[in-house]
Structures are given as C-alpha cells and as structure tokens.
Amino acid sequence: MKTSESAPKEKLWNSNYIKVMATNFTLFFAFYLLTPLLPLYLSETFNATKDMIGLVLSGYTLIAILMRPFSGFLVDSFPRKKVLLICLFVCFLFFGSYLAAGSLTLFAVIRTLHGGPFGACTVANSTMAIDVLPSSRRNEGIGFYGISNNLASAIAPTVAIFIYHYVNDFDVLFWLAFIVAGLGLISAAMLEVTPRPIEKKNRKLSLDRFFLLRGWFLALNLCFFGFCWGVMSNYLAIYSKERLGITSGTGTFFMILSAGLILSRLWGNKTLREGKLTHNALEGIILSTLGYTTFVAYPSMTGYYIAAALIGLGNGHIWPAFQNMIIAIARHDERGTANSTILTSWDLGIGLGVLLGGVIAEYCGYNAIFWMIAAVHVAGLVTFIVLTRKKFGRVNENVK
C-alpha cells in the first residue's frame, strides 16, 4: 500500500492549464505591444501634453478598476468559460478599434472603454486557471501562471520598439495587437472544462460578493506596488529618452526586467510549494525597493539595467505570493471575487501612478516622479512588515 509520501504527484501541466496560459500570454502580449509606446504615440500623433497623456492613459485603468468587482461576481455566478469567451471577444474588438481612432478624443474614449473587457478577461482567465489546477499543485501553478504574462511583457515591448524603429508606423502595431488578441480568443474557445455547479442558494447581494472584505489589507498593500509599476511601465520610454538619452535600450530594459520576473518565479516556486507566502512576498518587496531606488539614484546605463533586474526579481516574488495569500483566505465559491480584489488593487495603484505621474511630470519633470515611486515602494515595504504579514496569519487561521 502506497503512503502519501510515495503517491505520485498530480499532473500540473494538463492541456487546459496550457490553454489558459496561452490565452493569458496573448492577452498581455497584445497589451504590452502598445503600452510602452502609447505616450510617444499620443505626443507625436496628437501633440498631447504630458498631463493630457496621463489623463488619457489613466482612463483605461479607471474603467478596469470599476469592472473588476463585477467580473469577480460574474465568474462566481455564471459558467466561467462563457464569461471568459464573451470578455475576450469584446476585448478583441477594442484592439481593432484603435485603427479607427482619428482624433485624440476618440482615441481617449476607445482606450478608456477598453479597460472594461481587459479587466474582466484577466479575472475570468486567472480564475479559470485556478479551477483547472489540481489542488495539490495550486500554489506553484499560480506562480507558473504568471510566467505567461512575464514572457509577454519581455517580448512584446521589444518587438514593438523594434517594429516602430524600422517602420515608424503605429498602425502596424495596432494590427499586430488585434491579430494576437484573436489568437487568445481561439485558445480559450478550445478549453475542455466540465461546467462548474453554480450555487443556487439565495445569497444576499452584499459588498463581500464584489470585494473580498477580509482581504482588505492585502489589497491596500498591493496598491502601493501597483502605483510604482504604473509609473515605470508607462513613463519609462519617454523618461529614458529625455533624461538618459536612451532610445533603443528601452526594449532591453523590459527584456531584463521580464527575465528577472521569470527567474524569480522559478526560484521562488519551492517556497510557494512549502506555503511560505509571506517570506516570498517580503523577499520580493525588498528586491523591488532596491531596484526602484537604484533606477533613480544612479541615472546611468549601468544603474538602468541593474534596476531592471532587481525590479523583475522582486515583482516575480510579490505577485504570486499576494495572489496565493488572498486565495488562501477565500472559499472555493469566492475565487473570482478574490482574484478581482487583488487585481482591482493593482489597477487602482497603476491608475493613480499614471494619473499623478503625468501631472507631476508636467510641473516637476520626470525625475521627480521616479523619486516619488522609490519613496512609495519604501512605504509599501513598511506596511507589509507592520501590518500585512501579521494580519494574514491571523485571518488565515480563522478561515481554516
């Protein structure tokens, strides 16, 4: 008779898990093809000012934030594959709509509304990933799942900058994003999942069905890190050009950052498997704090690329740790809500970063906003040490 120790592990890389990974990769690839160059696009095509760029780009995140809680409710209340396919189809249409945006106003409307389906897609697909993972491999599976967006964030900006450098035509990037988004829709349509039983008992509509209230401290803490990421990802290209005179090196920055993200997920997978979630998170926060500080304190090519590696290594620990923590304190019928809660807090941070970053850059310059995010990340580190890790331990025990 086999003991539990000798029993074979459940299969992690099943076909459905691979398909949701592929869907996630294409979704984020299409997203990151556009994100790093949109400030330049708005500036060169519509002569938008710095604060106007911040306003236009933050609208996307605002709608995503508003949509996230409803997305969690939908994926917990209706068949998840159907919800996912509808969201992906609408998102696909919006990628094509950028080609029709002939004015700054129309572009701003399309970009803002696009945040809704994109936000819903990320909630639905990440919840689907949790469903198709064997329970014994869930912690590490969630960690590996993020590698798909990390690969996308590594490759897509480099591809986008390469294409723009040689063709100097943003329409080519919009077409490519549209096609890649279509491939993601096809991948999701091929999922073979057994419909999940929907809870039929009467549950009153309450805030906890849209936002996992017992995870508020995790959401608050992650918001700090989303703020920093929002400034970095949206203003890096234009800061590098104006402050450091770096043009072609932006793609390399994202490549190094994403290599760090992937490496840290592989490196941290053992501690995730062992359930050392707060340890993983703290390690990542410290590394990221060092990265953001290095970026602004040492404005040189060396500091630039060292910062990319540190930020990548740090965020590769932070994300899976925080996602696993909030899933750990949620019931099985609250997974969508848990995912939407953590993604909403990340988006809220990004939105504030993009909006405030544009305003501060207009009046104080880009150097000021990068000093600001170094300070915000330190505040996030302190919050984790004095509040989050202690609170998580108590809440997790109560849920068990």
mmCIF file of N, CA and C in Angstrom, residues 58-122:
data_model
loop_
_atom_site.group_PDB
_atom_site.id
_atom_site.type_symbol
_atom_site.label_atom_id
_atom_site.label_comp_id
_atom_site.label_asym_id
_atom_site.label_seq_id
_atom_site.Cartn_x
_atom_site.Cartn_y
_atom_site.Cartn_z
ATOM 1 N N SER A 58 -4.782 56.994 -17.996
ATOM 2 C CA SER A 58 -5.350 56.562 -16.717
ATOM 3 C C SER A 58 -6.816 56.174 -16.838
ATOM 4 N N GLY A 59 -7.498 56.657 -17.881
ATOM 5 C CA GLY A 59 -8.905 56.315 -18.075
ATOM 6 C C GLY A 59 -9.103 54.823 -18.265
ATOM 7 N N TYR A 60 -8.185 54.194 -18.972
ATOM 8 C CA TYR A 60 -8.206 52.744 -19.197
ATOM 9 C C TYR A 60 -8.221 51.995 -17.869
ATOM 10 N N THR A 61 -7.322 52.419 -16.992
ATOM 11 C CA THR A 61 -7.202 51.746 -15.700
ATOM 12 C C THR A 61 -8.424 52.013 -14.819
ATOM 13 N N LEU A 62 -8.974 53.216 -14.913
ATOM 14 C CA LEU A 62 -10.154 53.555 -14.118
ATOM 15 C C LEU A 62 -11.319 52.630 -14.454
ATOM 16 N N ILE A 63 -11.569 52.416 -15.740
ATOM 17 C CA ILE A 63 -12.670 51.541 -16.139
ATOM 18 C C ILE A 63 -12.378 50.095 -15.737
ATOM 19 N N ALA A 64 -11.111 49.684 -15.859
ATOM 20 C CA ALA A 64 -10.744 48.328 -15.434
ATOM 21 C C ALA A 64 -11.020 48.139 -13.951
ATOM 22 N N ILE A 65 -10.713 49.163 -13.156
ATOM 23 C CA ILE A 65 -10.955 49.109 -11.716
ATOM 24 C C ILE A 65 -12.450 48.962 -11.428
ATOM 25 N N LEU A 66 -13.264 49.737 -12.135
ATOM 26 C CA LEU A 66 -14.717 49.688 -11.918
ATOM 27 C C LEU A 66 -15.296 48.345 -12.348
ATOM 28 N N MET A 67 -14.678 47.729 -13.362
ATOM 29 C CA MET A 67 -15.198 46.479 -13.902
ATOM 30 C C MET A 67 -14.778 45.265 -13.089
ATOM 31 N N ARG A 68 -13.609 45.328 -12.448
ATOM 32 C CA ARG A 68 -13.055 44.167 -11.745
ATOM 33 C C ARG A 68 -14.034 43.533 -10.747
ATOM 34 N N PRO A 69 -14.627 44.316 -9.831
ATOM 35 C CA PRO A 69 -15.527 43.688 -8.842
ATOM 36 C C PRO A 69 -16.708 42.973 -9.484
ATOM 37 N N PHE A 70 -17.267 43.558 -10.558
ATOM 38 C CA PHE A 70 -18.379 42.918 -11.244
ATOM 39 C C PHE A 70 -17.907 41.651 -11.957
ATOM 40 N N SER A 71 -16.653 41.671 -12.435
ATOM 41 C CA SER A 71 -16.085 40.491 -13.096
ATOM 42 C C SER A 71 -16.000 39.332 -12.118
ATOM 43 N N GLY A 72 -15.535 39.617 -10.904
ATOM 44 C CA GLY A 72 -15.463 38.575 -9.885
ATOM 45 C C GLY A 72 -16.829 37.994 -9.583
ATOM 46 N N PHE A 73 -17.821 38.861 -9.485
ATOM 47 C CA PHE A 73 -19.193 38.414 -9.245
ATOM 48 C C PHE A 73 -19.694 37.533 -10.389
ATOM 49 N N LEU A 74 -19.413 37.943 -11.639
ATOM 50 C CA LEU A 74 -19.885 37.196 -12.810
ATOM 51 C C LEU A 74 -19.258 35.810 -12.892
ATOM 52 N N VAL A 75 -17.936 35.724 -12.670
ATOM 53 C CA VAL A 75 -17.285 34.410 -12.806
ATOM 54 C C VAL A 75 -17.626 33.483 -11.646
ATOM 55 N N ASP A 76 -18.096 34.032 -10.526
ATOM 56 C CA ASP A 76 -18.560 33.195 -9.416
ATOM 57 C C ASP A 76 -20.032 32.817 -9.555
ATOM 58 N N SER A 77 -20.772 33.538 -10.436
ATOM 59 C CA SER A 77 -22.219 33.351 -10.529
ATOM 60 C C SER A 77 -22.684 32.699 -11.823
ATOM 61 N N PHE A 78 -21.837 32.662 -12.864
ATOM 62 C CA PHE A 78 -22.208 32.112 -14.169
ATOM 63 C C PHE A 78 -21.099 31.194 -14.678
ATOM 64 N N PRO A 79 -21.394 30.376 -15.705
ATOM 65 C CA PRO A 79 -20.365 29.475 -16.262
ATOM 66 C C PRO A 79 -19.117 30.262 -16.685
ATOM 67 N N ARG A 80 -17.977 29.872 -16.142
ATOM 68 C CA ARG A 80 -16.771 30.684 -16.306
ATOM 69 C C ARG A 80 -16.253 30.711 -17.738
ATOM 70 N N LYS A 81 -16.382 29.609 -18.457
ATOM 71 C CA LYS A 81 -15.895 29.613 -19.835
ATOM 72 C C LYS A 81 -16.702 30.583 -20.688
ATOM 73 N N LYS A 82 -18.015 30.606 -20.530
ATOM 74 C CA LYS A 82 -18.853 31.528 -21.302
ATOM 75 C C LYS A 82 -18.500 32.974 -20.981
ATOM 76 N N VAL A 83 -18.333 33.266 -19.693
ATOM 77 C CA VAL A 83 -17.958 34.633 -19.291
ATOM 78 C C VAL A 83 -16.619 35.008 -19.913
ATOM 79 N N LEU A 84 -15.658 34.080 -19.871
ATOM 80 C CA LEU A 84 -14.329 34.334 -20.421
ATOM 81 C C LEU A 84 -14.393 34.606 -21.920
ATOM 82 N N LEU A 85 -15.122 33.789 -22.674
ATOM 83 C CA LEU A 85 -15.193 33.954 -24.128
ATOM 84 C C LEU A 85 -15.850 35.276 -24.526
ATOM 85 N N ILE A 86 -16.902 35.656 -23.825
ATOM 86 C CA ILE A 86 -17.569 36.933 -24.125
ATOM 87 C C ILE A 86 -16.622 38.100 -23.874
ATOM 88 N N CYS A 87 -15.923 38.060 -22.749
ATOM 89 C CA CYS A 87 -14.989 39.137 -22.405
ATOM 90 C C CYS A 87 -13.833 39.225 -23.405
ATOM 91 N N LEU A 88 -13.306 38.071 -23.795
ATOM 92 C CA LEU A 88 -12.203 38.053 -24.763
ATOM 93 C C LEU A 88 -12.643 38.584 -26.119
ATOM 94 N N PHE A 89 -13.864 38.253 -26.536
ATOM 95 C CA PHE A 89 -14.361 38.726 -27.827
ATOM 96 C C PHE A 89 -14.498 40.247 -27.845
ATOM 97 N N VAL A 90 -15.058 40.806 -26.782
ATOM 98 C CA VAL A 90 -15.210 42.268 -26.710
ATOM 99 C C VAL A 90 -13.837 42.945 -26.664
ATOM 100 N N CYS A 91 -12.915 42.357 -25.912
ATOM 101 C CA CYS A 91 -11.559 42.889 -25.824
ATOM 102 C C CYS A 91 -10.884 42.876 -27.196
ATOM 103 N N PHE A 92 -11.073 41.797 -27.933
ATOM 104 C CA PHE A 92 -10.547 41.645 -29.289
ATOM 105 C C PHE A 92 -11.063 42.762 -30.201
ATOM 106 N N LEU A 93 -12.349 43.065 -30.124
ATOM 107 C CA LEU A 93 -12.930 44.133 -30.944
ATOM 108 C C LEU A 93 -12.316 45.490 -30.616
ATOM 109 N N PHE A 94 -12.052 45.747 -29.350
ATOM 110 C CA PHE A 94 -11.475 47.025 -28.953
ATOM 111 C C PHE A 94 -10.055 47.195 -29.487
ATOM 112 N N PHE A 95 -9.273 46.102 -29.515
ATOM 113 C CA PHE A 95 -7.930 46.209 -30.085
ATOM 114 C C PHE A 95 -8.003 46.673 -31.543
ATOM 115 N N GLY A 96 -9.009 46.193 -32.269
ATOM 116 C CA GLY A 96 -9.184 46.626 -33.651
ATOM 117 C C GLY A 96 -9.664 48.061 -33.766
ATOM 118 N N SER A 97 -10.351 48.556 -32.740
ATOM 119 C CA SER A 97 -10.922 49.906 -32.787
ATOM 120 C C SER A 97 -9.866 51.009 -32.780
ATOM 121 N N TYR A 98 -8.654 50.717 -32.279
ATOM 122 C CA TYR A 98 -7.619 51.745 -32.272
ATOM 123 C C TYR A 98 -7.292 52.228 -33.682
ATOM 124 N N LEU A 99 -7.464 51.362 -34.667
ATOM 125 C CA LEU A 99 -7.163 51.722 -36.050
ATOM 126 C C LEU A 99 -8.125 52.780 -36.580
ATOM 127 N N ALA A 100 -9.297 52.896 -35.940
ATOM 128 C CA ALA A 100 -10.302 53.856 -36.398
ATOM 129 C C ALA A 100 -10.258 55.171 -35.627
ATOM 130 N N ALA A 101 -9.360 55.276 -34.648
ATOM 131 C CA ALA A 101 -9.307 56.481 -33.807
ATOM 132 C C ALA A 101 -8.539 57.592 -34.526
ATOM 133 N N GLY A 102 -9.283 58.536 -35.092
ATOM 134 C CA GLY A 102 -8.648 59.598 -35.866
ATOM 135 C C GLY A 102 -8.444 60.896 -35.110
ATOM 136 N N SER A 103 -8.848 60.943 -33.848
ATOM 137 C CA SER A 103 -8.672 62.159 -33.043
ATOM 138 C C SER A 103 -8.302 61.760 -31.627
ATOM 139 N N LEU A 104 -7.768 62.719 -30.880
ATOM 140 C CA LEU A 104 -7.382 62.451 -29.501
ATOM 141 C C LEU A 104 -8.605 62.081 -28.661
ATOM 142 N N THR A 105 -9.714 62.769 -28.901
ATOM 143 C CA THR A 105 -10.936 62.493 -28.140
ATOM 144 C C THR A 105 -11.434 61.071 -28.384
ATOM 145 N N LEU A 106 -11.493 60.679 -29.667
ATOM 146 C CA LEU A 106 -11.967 59.338 -29.998
ATOM 147 C C LEU A 106 -11.019 58.275 -29.449
ATOM 148 N N PHE A 107 -9.710 58.529 -29.550
ATOM 149 C CA PHE A 107 -8.738 57.578 -29.016
ATOM 150 C C PHE A 107 -8.928 57.434 -27.504
ATOM 151 N N ALA A 108 -9.124 58.566 -26.819
ATOM 152 C CA ALA A 108 -9.301 58.546 -25.364
ATOM 153 C C ALA A 108 -10.528 57.742 -24.973
ATOM 154 N N VAL A 109 -11.622 57.878 -25.731
ATOM 155 C CA VAL A 109 -12.857 57.141 -25.445
ATOM 156 C C VAL A 109 -12.636 55.642 -25.634
ATOM 157 N N ILE A 110 -12.026 55.267 -26.766
ATOM 158 C CA ILE A 110 -11.786 53.848 -27.060
ATOM 159 C C ILE A 110 -10.840 53.240 -26.025
ATOM 160 N N ARG A 111 -9.740 53.955 -25.725
ATOM 161 C CA ARG A 111 -8.761 53.438 -24.767
ATOM 162 C C ARG A 111 -9.387 53.272 -23.385
ATOM 163 N N THR A 112 -10.193 54.244 -22.984
ATOM 164 C CA THR A 112 -10.831 54.186 -21.670
ATOM 165 C C THR A 112 -11.796 53.000 -21.570
ATOM 166 N N LEU A 113 -12.666 52.854 -22.570
ATOM 167 C CA LEU A 113 -13.650 51.767 -22.550
ATOM 168 C C LEU A 113 -12.992 50.397 -22.648
ATOM 169 N N HIS A 114 -11.831 50.335 -23.299
ATOM 170 C CA HIS A 114 -11.123 49.059 -23.458
ATOM 171 C C HIS A 114 -10.720 48.467 -22.101
ATOM 172 N N GLY A 115 -10.564 49.308 -21.112
ATOM 173 C CA GLY A 115 -10.186 48.819 -19.789
ATOM 174 C C GLY A 115 -11.198 47.866 -19.187
ATOM 175 N N GLY A 116 -12.478 48.020 -19.548
ATOM 176 C CA GLY A 116 -13.532 47.162 -19.000
ATOM 177 C C GLY A 116 -13.360 45.704 -19.386
ATOM 178 N N PRO A 117 -13.384 45.371 -20.692
ATOM 179 C CA PRO A 117 -13.225 43.970 -21.077
ATOM 180 C C PRO A 117 -11.855 43.395 -20.739
ATOM 181 N N PHE A 118 -10.818 44.225 -20.791
ATOM 182 C CA PHE A 118 -9.497 43.712 -20.437
ATOM 183 C C PHE A 118 -9.455 43.310 -18.963
ATOM 184 N N GLY A 119 -10.000 44.159 -18.113
ATOM 185 C CA GLY A 119 -10.046 43.842 -16.686
ATOM 186 C C GLY A 119 -10.851 42.589 -16.414
ATOM 187 N N ALA A 120 -11.975 42.436 -17.118
ATOM 188 C CA ALA A 120 -12.814 41.244 -16.931
ATOM 189 C C ALA A 120 -12.100 39.984 -17.419
ATOM 190 N N CYS A 121 -11.360 40.099 -18.536
ATOM 191 C CA CYS A 121 -10.624 38.942 -19.081
ATOM 192 C C CYS A 121 -9.593 38.419 -18.090
ATOM 193 N N THR A 122 -8.858 39.314 -17.468
ATOM 194 C CA THR A 122 -7.801 38.875 -16.556
ATOM 195 C C THR A 122 -8.381 38.181 -15.330
#
